[in-house]
Amino acid sequence: MKKKAVILDENAIQRAVTRITYEILEQNKGADSICIIGILSRGVSLAKRIAHKISEIEGTEVECGILDITPYRDDERKVSDTDRTSIDFDITDKVVILVDDVIYTGRSVRAAIDAVIKRGRPQRIQLAVLIDRGHREVPIRPDFIGKNLPTSHEETVRVQVTETDGCDSVVIFEPDEK
């Protein structure tokens, strides 16, 4: 794969997270009934950033959890001995904000919804993503989007976060020419 372009740098990601946070607060009329759940792996870092931003803006802590969707996937990557989910709060009657780095086919989000529903009955589930690259295979649409990034099926979008990768960036790669 060959780097095609840097789509978002550290500052652009920070602005996108801030914008998403304000949109979440506006749409939900504050932070009273919300909780945030990040989808492993980079969705967790973004979820924690959103939760931190909400606490800065609203002066209140929101519960933040980690969701491992591996057991709920419908592809071969299903095999796993450990569930790394960590949701130490009740989601019943809350607005659950699922956070992921990239939405593509929608299958990961479908698995995440299944995993959330298994843990309780939320009032509502909303989806926040940093990048929406299109190409859905299931009818799922994010409520909060950092950046729409139309891509071809051959291209790859890689999100890097400081907590995991040592830097913040969104890069698009294209296949090597043959």
Coordinates of N, CA and C in Angstrom, one line a residue:
M1 N 0.8 -1.2 0.0 CA 0.0 0.0 0.0 C 0.9 1.2 0.0
K2 N 0.4 2.2 -0.7 CA 1.2 3.5 -0.9 C 0.4 4.6 -0.3
K3 N 1.0 5.5 0.5 CA 0.3 6.6 1.1 C -0.2 7.5 0.0
K4 N -1.5 7.8 0.0 CA -2.0 8.7 -1.0 C -2.1 10.1 -0.4
A5 N -2.7 10.3 0.8 CA -2.8 11.6 1.4 C -3.1 11.5 2.9
V6 N -2.6 12.5 3.6 CA -3.0 12.7 5.0 C -4.3 13.5 5.0
I7 N -5.3 12.9 5.5 CA -6.6 13.6 5.5 C -6.8 14.5 6.7
L8 N -6.5 14.0 7.9 CA -6.6 14.8 9.1 C -5.3 14.7 9.9
D9 N -4.8 15.8 10.4 CA -3.7 15.8 11.3 C -4.1 16.0 12.7
E10 N -3.2 16.1 13.6 CA -3.6 16.2 15.1 C -4.6 17.3 15.3
N11 N -4.4 18.5 14.8 CA -5.3 19.6 15.1 C -6.7 19.4 14.5
A12 N -6.7 18.8 13.3 CA -8.0 18.6 12.6 C -8.8 17.5 13.4
I13 N -8.1 16.5 13.9 CA -8.8 15.5 14.7 C -9.3 16.1 16.0
Q14 N -8.5 16.9 16.6 CA -9.0 17.6 17.9 C -10.2 18.4 17.6
R15 N -10.2 19.2 16.5 CA -11.4 20.0 16.1 C -12.6 19.1 15.8
A16 N -12.4 18.0 15.2 CA -13.5 17.1 14.8 C -14.1 16.5 16.1
V17 N -13.2 16.1 17.1 CA -13.7 15.5 18.3 C -14.5 16.6 19.1
T18 N -14.0 17.8 19.1 CA -14.7 18.9 19.8 C -16.1 19.2 19.1
R19 N -16.1 19.2 17.8 CA -17.4 19.4 17.1 C -18.4 18.3 17.4
I20 N -17.9 17.0 17.3 CA -18.8 15.9 17.6 C -19.3 16.0 19.1
T21 N -18.5 16.4 20.0 CA -18.9 16.5 21.4 C -20.0 17.6 21.5
Y22 N -19.8 18.7 20.9 CA -20.9 19.8 21.0 C -22.2 19.3 20.3
E23 N -22.0 18.6 19.2 CA -23.2 18.0 18.6 C -24.0 17.0 19.5
I24 N -23.2 16.2 20.1 CA -23.8 15.2 21.1 C -24.6 15.9 22.2
L25 N -23.9 16.9 22.8 CA -24.6 17.7 23.8 C -25.8 18.4 23.4
E26 N -25.7 19.0 22.2 CA -26.9 19.8 21.6 C -28.0 18.8 21.3
Q27 N -27.8 17.7 20.7 CA -28.8 16.8 20.3 C -29.5 16.2 21.5
N28 N -28.7 15.9 22.6 CA -29.2 15.3 23.7 C -29.6 16.2 24.9
K29 N -29.5 17.5 24.6 CA -29.9 18.6 25.6 C -29.1 18.4 26.9
G30 N -27.7 18.2 26.7 CA -26.9 18.1 27.8 C -26.4 16.7 28.0
A31 N -25.8 16.4 29.1 CA -25.1 15.1 29.3 C -25.8 14.2 30.4
D32 N -27.0 14.6 30.8 CA -27.6 13.9 32.0 C -27.9 12.5 31.7
S33 N -28.4 12.1 30.6 CA -28.8 10.7 30.4 C -27.9 9.9 29.4
I34 N -26.7 10.4 29.1 CA -25.8 9.7 28.2 C -24.7 9.0 28.8
C35 N -24.3 7.9 28.1 CA -23.0 7.3 28.5 C -22.3 7.0 27.1
I36 N -21.0 6.8 27.2 CA -20.2 6.7 26.0 C -19.5 5.3 26.0
I37 N -19.6 4.6 24.8 CA -18.9 3.3 24.7 C -18.1 3.3 23.5
G38 N -16.8 3.1 23.6 CA -15.9 3.1 22.5 C -15.7 1.7 22.0
I39 N -15.7 1.5 20.7 CA -15.5 0.2 20.1 C -14.0 0.0 19.9
L40 N -13.5 -1.2 20.5 CA -12.1 -1.5 20.4 C -11.6 -1.5 18.9
S41 N -10.5 -0.9 18.5 CA -9.5 -0.4 19.5 C -9.5 1.1 19.5
R42 N -9.4 1.7 18.3 CA -9.2 3.2 18.3 C -10.5 4.0 18.7
G43 N -11.6 3.3 18.6 CA -12.9 4.0 19.1 C -12.8 4.3 20.6
V44 N -12.1 3.5 21.3 CA -12.0 3.7 22.8 C -11.3 5.0 23.1
S45 N -10.2 5.2 22.4 CA -9.4 6.5 22.6 C -10.3 7.7 22.3
L46 N -11.0 7.6 21.1 CA -11.9 8.7 20.7 C -13.0 8.9 21.7
A47 N -13.6 7.8 22.3 CA -14.7 7.9 23.3 C -14.2 8.5 24.5
K48 N -13.0 8.2 25.0 CA -12.4 8.8 26.2 C -12.2 10.3 26.0
R49 N -11.8 10.7 24.8 CA -11.6 12.1 24.5 C -12.9 12.8 24.5
I50 N -13.9 12.2 23.9 CA -15.3 12.9 24.0 C -15.8 13.0 25.4
A51 N -15.6 11.9 26.2 CA -16.1 12.0 27.6 C -15.3 13.1 28.3
H52 N -14.0 13.2 28.1 CA -13.2 14.2 28.8 C -13.7 15.6 28.3
K53 N -14.0 15.8 27.1 CA -14.4 17.1 26.5 C -15.8 17.4 27.2
I54 N -16.7 16.4 27.3 CA -18.0 16.7 27.9 C -17.8 17.1 29.3
S55 N -16.9 16.5 30.1 CA -16.6 16.9 31.5 C -16.1 18.3 31.5
E56 N -15.3 18.7 30.6 CA -14.8 20.1 30.5 C -15.9 21.1 30.3
I57 N -16.8 20.8 29.3 CA -17.9 21.7 28.9 C -19.0 21.7 29.9
E58 N -19.4 20.6 30.4 CA -20.6 20.5 31.2 C -20.3 20.4 32.7
G59 N -19.0 20.2 33.1 CA -18.6 20.1 34.5 C -19.2 18.9 35.2
T60 N -19.5 17.8 34.4 CA -20.0 16.6 34.9 C -19.3 15.4 34.2
E61 N -19.0 14.3 35.0 CA -18.4 13.2 34.4 C -19.5 12.3 33.7
V62 N -19.2 11.8 32.5 CA -20.1 10.8 31.9 C -19.4 9.5 31.9
E63 N -20.2 8.4 32.1 CA -19.6 7.1 32.1 C -19.1 6.7 30.8
C64 N -18.0 6.0 30.8 CA -17.3 5.7 29.5 C -16.9 4.2 29.6
G65 N -17.3 3.4 28.6 CA -16.9 2.0 28.6 C -16.2 1.6 27.3
I66 N -15.7 0.3 27.3 CA -15.0 -0.3 26.2 C -15.8 -1.5 25.7
L67 N -16.0 -1.6 24.4 CA -16.7 -2.6 23.8 C -15.9 -3.4 22.9
D68 N -15.8 -4.7 23.1 CA -15.1 -5.7 22.2 C -16.2 -6.4 21.4
I69 N -16.2 -6.1 20.1 CA -17.3 -6.7 19.3 C -16.9 -8.1 18.7
T70 N -15.7 -8.5 19.0 CA -15.2 -9.8 18.4 C -16.2 -10.9 18.4
P71 N -16.8 -11.2 19.6 CA -17.8 -12.3 19.7 C -19.1 -12.1 18.9
Y72 N -19.3 -10.9 18.4 CA -20.6 -10.6 17.7 C -20.4 -10.4 16.2
R73 N -19.2 -10.5 15.7 CA -18.9 -10.3 14.3 C -19.5 -11.5 13.5
D74 N -19.7 -11.2 12.2 CA -20.3 -12.3 11.4 C -19.3 -12.8 10.3
D75 N -18.0 -12.6 10.6 CA -17.0 -13.0 9.7 C -16.0 -13.9 10.4
E76 N -14.9 -14.3 9.8 CA -14.0 -15.3 10.3 C -13.2 -14.8 11.5
R77 N -13.1 -13.5 11.7 CA -12.4 -13.0 12.9 C -13.1 -13.2 14.2
K78 N -14.1 -14.0 14.2 CA -14.9 -14.2 15.4 C -14.2 -15.0 16.5
V79 N -13.2 -15.8 16.2 CA -12.5 -16.6 17.1 C -11.7 -15.8 18.1
S80 N -12.1 -15.9 19.4 CA -11.4 -15.1 20.5 C -11.7 -15.8 21.8
D81 N -10.7 -16.0 22.6 CA -10.9 -16.6 23.9 C -11.3 -15.6 25.0
T82 N -11.0 -14.3 24.7 CA -11.2 -13.3 25.7 C -12.1 -12.2 25.2
D83 N -13.0 -11.7 26.1 CA -13.8 -10.6 25.8 C -13.3 -9.4 26.6
R84 N -12.8 -8.4 25.8 CA -12.1 -7.3 26.5 C -13.1 -6.2 26.8
T85 N -14.4 -6.5 26.8 CA -15.4 -5.4 27.1 C -15.3 -5.0 28.5
S86 N -15.4 -3.7 28.8 CA -15.4 -3.2 30.1 C -16.5 -2.1 30.2
I87 N -17.7 -2.5 30.6 CA -18.8 -1.6 30.8 C -19.3 -1.8 32.2
D88 N -18.8 -0.9 33.1 CA -19.0 -1.1 34.5 C -20.2 -0.2 35.0
F89 N -21.2 -0.1 34.2 CA -22.4 0.8 34.5 C -23.6 0.2 33.8
D90 N -24.7 0.5 34.3 CA -26.0 0.1 33.7 C -26.4 1.0 32.6
I91 N -26.7 0.4 31.4 CA -27.0 1.2 30.2 C -28.5 1.3 30.0
T92 N -29.3 0.6 30.9 CA -30.8 0.6 30.8 C -31.3 2.1 30.9
D93 N -32.1 2.4 29.9 CA -32.8 3.8 29.9 C -31.8 4.9 29.7
K94 N -30.6 4.6 29.2 CA -29.6 5.7 28.9 C -29.5 5.9 27.4
V95 N -29.0 7.0 27.0 CA -28.6 7.2 25.6 C -27.2 6.8 25.5
V96 N -27.0 5.7 24.7 CA -25.7 5.1 24.6 C -25.1 5.7 23.3
I97 N -23.9 6.4 23.4 CA -23.2 6.9 22.3 C -22.1 5.9 22.0
L98 N -22.3 5.2 20.9 CA -21.2 4.3 20.4 C -20.2 5.1 19.6
V99 N -18.9 4.9 19.8 CA -17.9 5.7 19.2 C -16.9 4.7 18.4
D100 N -16.7 5.0 17.2 CA -15.8 4.2 16.4 C -14.9 5.1 15.5
D101 N -13.8 4.7 15.1 CA -12.9 5.5 14.3 C -13.4 5.7 12.8
V102 N -13.7 4.5 12.2 CA -14.1 4.6 10.8 C -15.4 3.7 10.6
I103 N -16.3 4.2 9.9 CA -17.5 3.4 9.4 C -17.3 3.2 8.0
Y104 N -17.5 1.9 7.6 CA -17.3 1.5 6.2 C -18.5 0.7 5.7
T105 N -18.5 -0.6 5.9 CA -19.7 -1.4 5.5 C -20.8 -1.3 6.5
G106 N -20.5 -1.0 7.8 CA -21.5 -0.9 8.8 C -21.6 -2.2 9.6
R107 N -20.9 -3.2 9.2 CA -21.0 -4.5 9.9 C -20.4 -4.5 11.3
S108 N -19.4 -3.7 11.6 CA -18.8 -3.6 12.9 C -19.8 -2.9 13.8
V109 N -20.5 -1.9 13.3 CA -21.5 -1.2 14.1 C -22.7 -2.1 14.4
R110 N -23.1 -2.9 13.4 CA -24.2 -3.9 13.7 C -23.8 -4.8 14.8
A111 N -22.6 -5.3 14.8 CA -22.1 -6.2 15.9 C -22.1 -5.4 17.2
A112 N -21.7 -4.2 17.2 CA -21.6 -3.4 18.4 C -23.1 -3.2 19.0
I113 N -24.0 -3.0 18.1 CA -25.4 -2.8 18.6 C -25.9 -4.1 19.2
D114 N -25.6 -5.2 18.6 CA -25.9 -6.5 19.2 C -25.3 -6.7 20.6
A115 N -24.1 -6.3 20.7 CA -23.4 -6.4 22.0 C -24.0 -5.5 23.1
V116 N -24.3 -4.3 22.7 CA -24.9 -3.3 23.6 C -26.3 -3.9 24.1
I117 N -27.1 -4.3 23.1 CA -28.5 -4.7 23.5 C -28.4 -5.9 24.4
K118 N -27.4 -6.8 24.3 CA -27.3 -7.9 25.2 C -27.0 -7.5 26.6
R119 N -26.5 -6.3 26.8 CA -26.1 -5.8 28.2 C -27.2 -5.0 28.8
G120 N -28.3 -4.7 28.1 CA -29.4 -3.9 28.7 C -30.2 -3.3 27.6
R121 N -31.2 -2.5 28.0 CA -32.1 -1.9 27.1 C -32.0 -0.4 27.2
P122 N -31.1 0.2 26.3 CA -30.9 1.6 26.4 C -32.2 2.4 25.8
Q123 N -32.3 3.6 26.2 CA -33.3 4.5 25.7 C -33.1 4.7 24.2
R124 N -31.9 4.8 23.8 CA -31.5 5.1 22.4 C -30.0 4.8 22.2
I125 N -29.7 4.4 21.0 CA -28.3 4.2 20.7 C -28.0 5.2 19.6
Q126 N -26.9 6.0 19.8 CA -26.4 6.9 18.7 C -25.0 6.5 18.4
L127 N -24.6 6.9 17.2 CA -23.3 6.5 16.6 C -22.5 7.7 16.3
A128 N -21.3 7.8 16.8 CA -20.3 8.9 16.5 C -19.1 8.2 15.9
V129 N -18.7 8.7 14.7 CA -17.5 8.2 14.0 C -16.6 9.4 13.6
L130 N -15.3 9.1 13.6 CA -14.4 10.1 13.1 C -14.4 10.2 11.6
I131 N -14.5 9.1 10.9 CA -14.5 9.0 9.5 C -15.6 8.2 8.9
D132 N -16.4 8.7 8.0 CA -17.4 8.0 7.3 C -16.9 7.8 5.8
R133 N -16.6 6.6 5.4 CA -16.1 6.4 4.1 C -17.1 5.8 3.1
G134 N -18.3 5.6 3.6 CA -19.4 5.1 2.7 C -19.3 3.6 2.5
H135 N -19.9 3.2 1.4 CA -19.9 1.8 1.0 C -20.7 0.8 2.0
R136 N -21.8 1.3 2.5 CA -22.6 0.4 3.5 C -23.1 -0.9 2.8
E137 N -23.0 -1.9 3.6 CA -23.7 -3.2 3.3 C -24.9 -3.4 4.1
V138 N -25.0 -2.7 5.2 CA -26.2 -2.8 6.1 C -26.7 -1.3 6.3
P139 N -28.0 -1.2 6.6 CA -28.6 0.2 6.7 C -28.3 0.9 8.0
I140 N -27.1 1.3 8.1 CA -26.7 2.0 9.4 C -26.1 3.4 9.0
R141 N -26.5 4.4 9.7 CA -26.0 5.8 9.4 C -25.6 6.4 10.7
P142 N -24.4 7.0 10.7 CA -23.9 7.7 11.9 C -24.7 8.9 12.2
D143 N -24.8 9.2 13.5 CA -25.5 10.4 14.0 C -24.5 11.6 14.0
F144 N -23.3 11.3 14.3 CA -22.2 12.3 14.4 C -21.0 11.9 13.6
I145 N -20.5 12.8 12.7 CA -19.4 12.4 11.8 C -18.4 13.5 11.9
G146 N -17.1 13.1 12.1 CA -16.0 14.0 12.0 C -15.7 14.5 10.6
K147 N -15.7 13.5 9.7 CA -15.4 13.9 8.3 C -15.9 12.8 7.4
N148 N -16.7 13.2 6.3 CA -17.1 12.3 5.3 C -15.9 12.1 4.3
L149 N -15.5 10.9 4.0 CA -14.4 10.7 3.2 C -14.7 9.6 2.1
P150 N -15.3 10.0 1.0 CA -15.6 9.0 0.0 C -14.3 8.4 -0.5
T151 N -14.3 7.1 -0.6 CA -13.2 6.3 -1.0 C -13.6 5.2 -2.0
S152 N -12.6 4.6 -2.6 CA -12.9 3.4 -3.5 C -12.7 2.2 -2.5
H153 N -13.3 1.1 -3.0 CA -13.1 -0.1 -2.2 C -11.7 -0.6 -2.1
E154 N -10.8 -0.2 -3.0 CA -9.4 -0.6 -3.0 C -8.6 0.2 -2.1
E155 N -9.0 1.4 -1.7 CA -8.3 2.3 -0.8 C -8.5 1.8 0.6
T156 N -7.5 2.2 1.5 CA -7.5 1.9 2.9 C -7.4 3.2 3.7
V157 N -8.2 3.3 4.7 CA -8.1 4.5 5.6 C -7.6 4.0 6.9
R158 N -6.5 4.6 7.4 CA -5.9 4.3 8.6 C -6.0 5.5 9.6
V159 N -6.6 5.2 10.7 CA -6.7 6.2 11.8 C -5.6 5.9 12.8
Q160 N -4.8 6.9 13.2 CA -3.8 6.7 14.2 C -4.2 7.6 15.4
V161 N -4.1 7.1 16.6 CA -4.3 7.9 17.8 C -3.1 7.8 18.7
T162 N -2.8 8.9 19.3 CA -1.6 9.0 20.2 C -1.5 7.9 21.2
E163 N -2.7 7.6 21.8 CA -2.7 6.6 22.9 C -2.2 5.2 22.4
T164 N -2.4 4.9 21.1 CA -2.0 3.6 20.6 C -0.8 3.6 19.6
D165 N -0.8 4.7 18.8 CA 0.2 4.8 17.7 C 1.2 5.8 17.9
G166 N 1.1 6.6 18.9 CA 2.1 7.7 19.2 C 1.9 9.0 18.5
C167 N 0.9 9.0 17.6 CA 0.5 10.3 16.9 C -0.9 10.2 16.5
D168 N -1.5 11.4 16.2 CA -2.9 11.5 15.7 C -2.8 11.8 14.2
S169 N -3.5 11.0 13.4 CA -3.6 11.3 12.0 C -4.6 10.3 11.3
V170 N -5.1 10.8 10.2 CA -6.0 9.9 9.3 C -5.3 10.0 8.0
V171 N -4.9 8.8 7.5 CA -4.2 8.7 6.2 C -5.0 7.7 5.3
I172 N -5.0 8.1 4.0 CA -5.6 7.2 3.0 C -4.5 6.6 2.2
F173 N -4.6 5.3 2.0 CA -3.6 4.5 1.2 C -4.3 3.9 0.0
E174 N -3.5 3.8 -1.1 CA -4.0 3.2 -2.3 C -3.1 2.0 -2.6
P175 N -3.7 1.0 -3.3 CA -2.9 -0.2 -3.6 C -1.7 0.1 -4.4
D176 N -0.6 -0.6 -4.3 CA 0.5 -0.5 -5.1 C 0.2 -0.9 -6.5
E177 N 0.7 -0.2 -7.5 CA 0.5 -0.5 -8.9 C 1.2 -1.8 -9.2
K178 N 0.6 -2.6 -10.0 CA 1.2 -3.9 -10.3 C 2.0 -3.9 -11.6

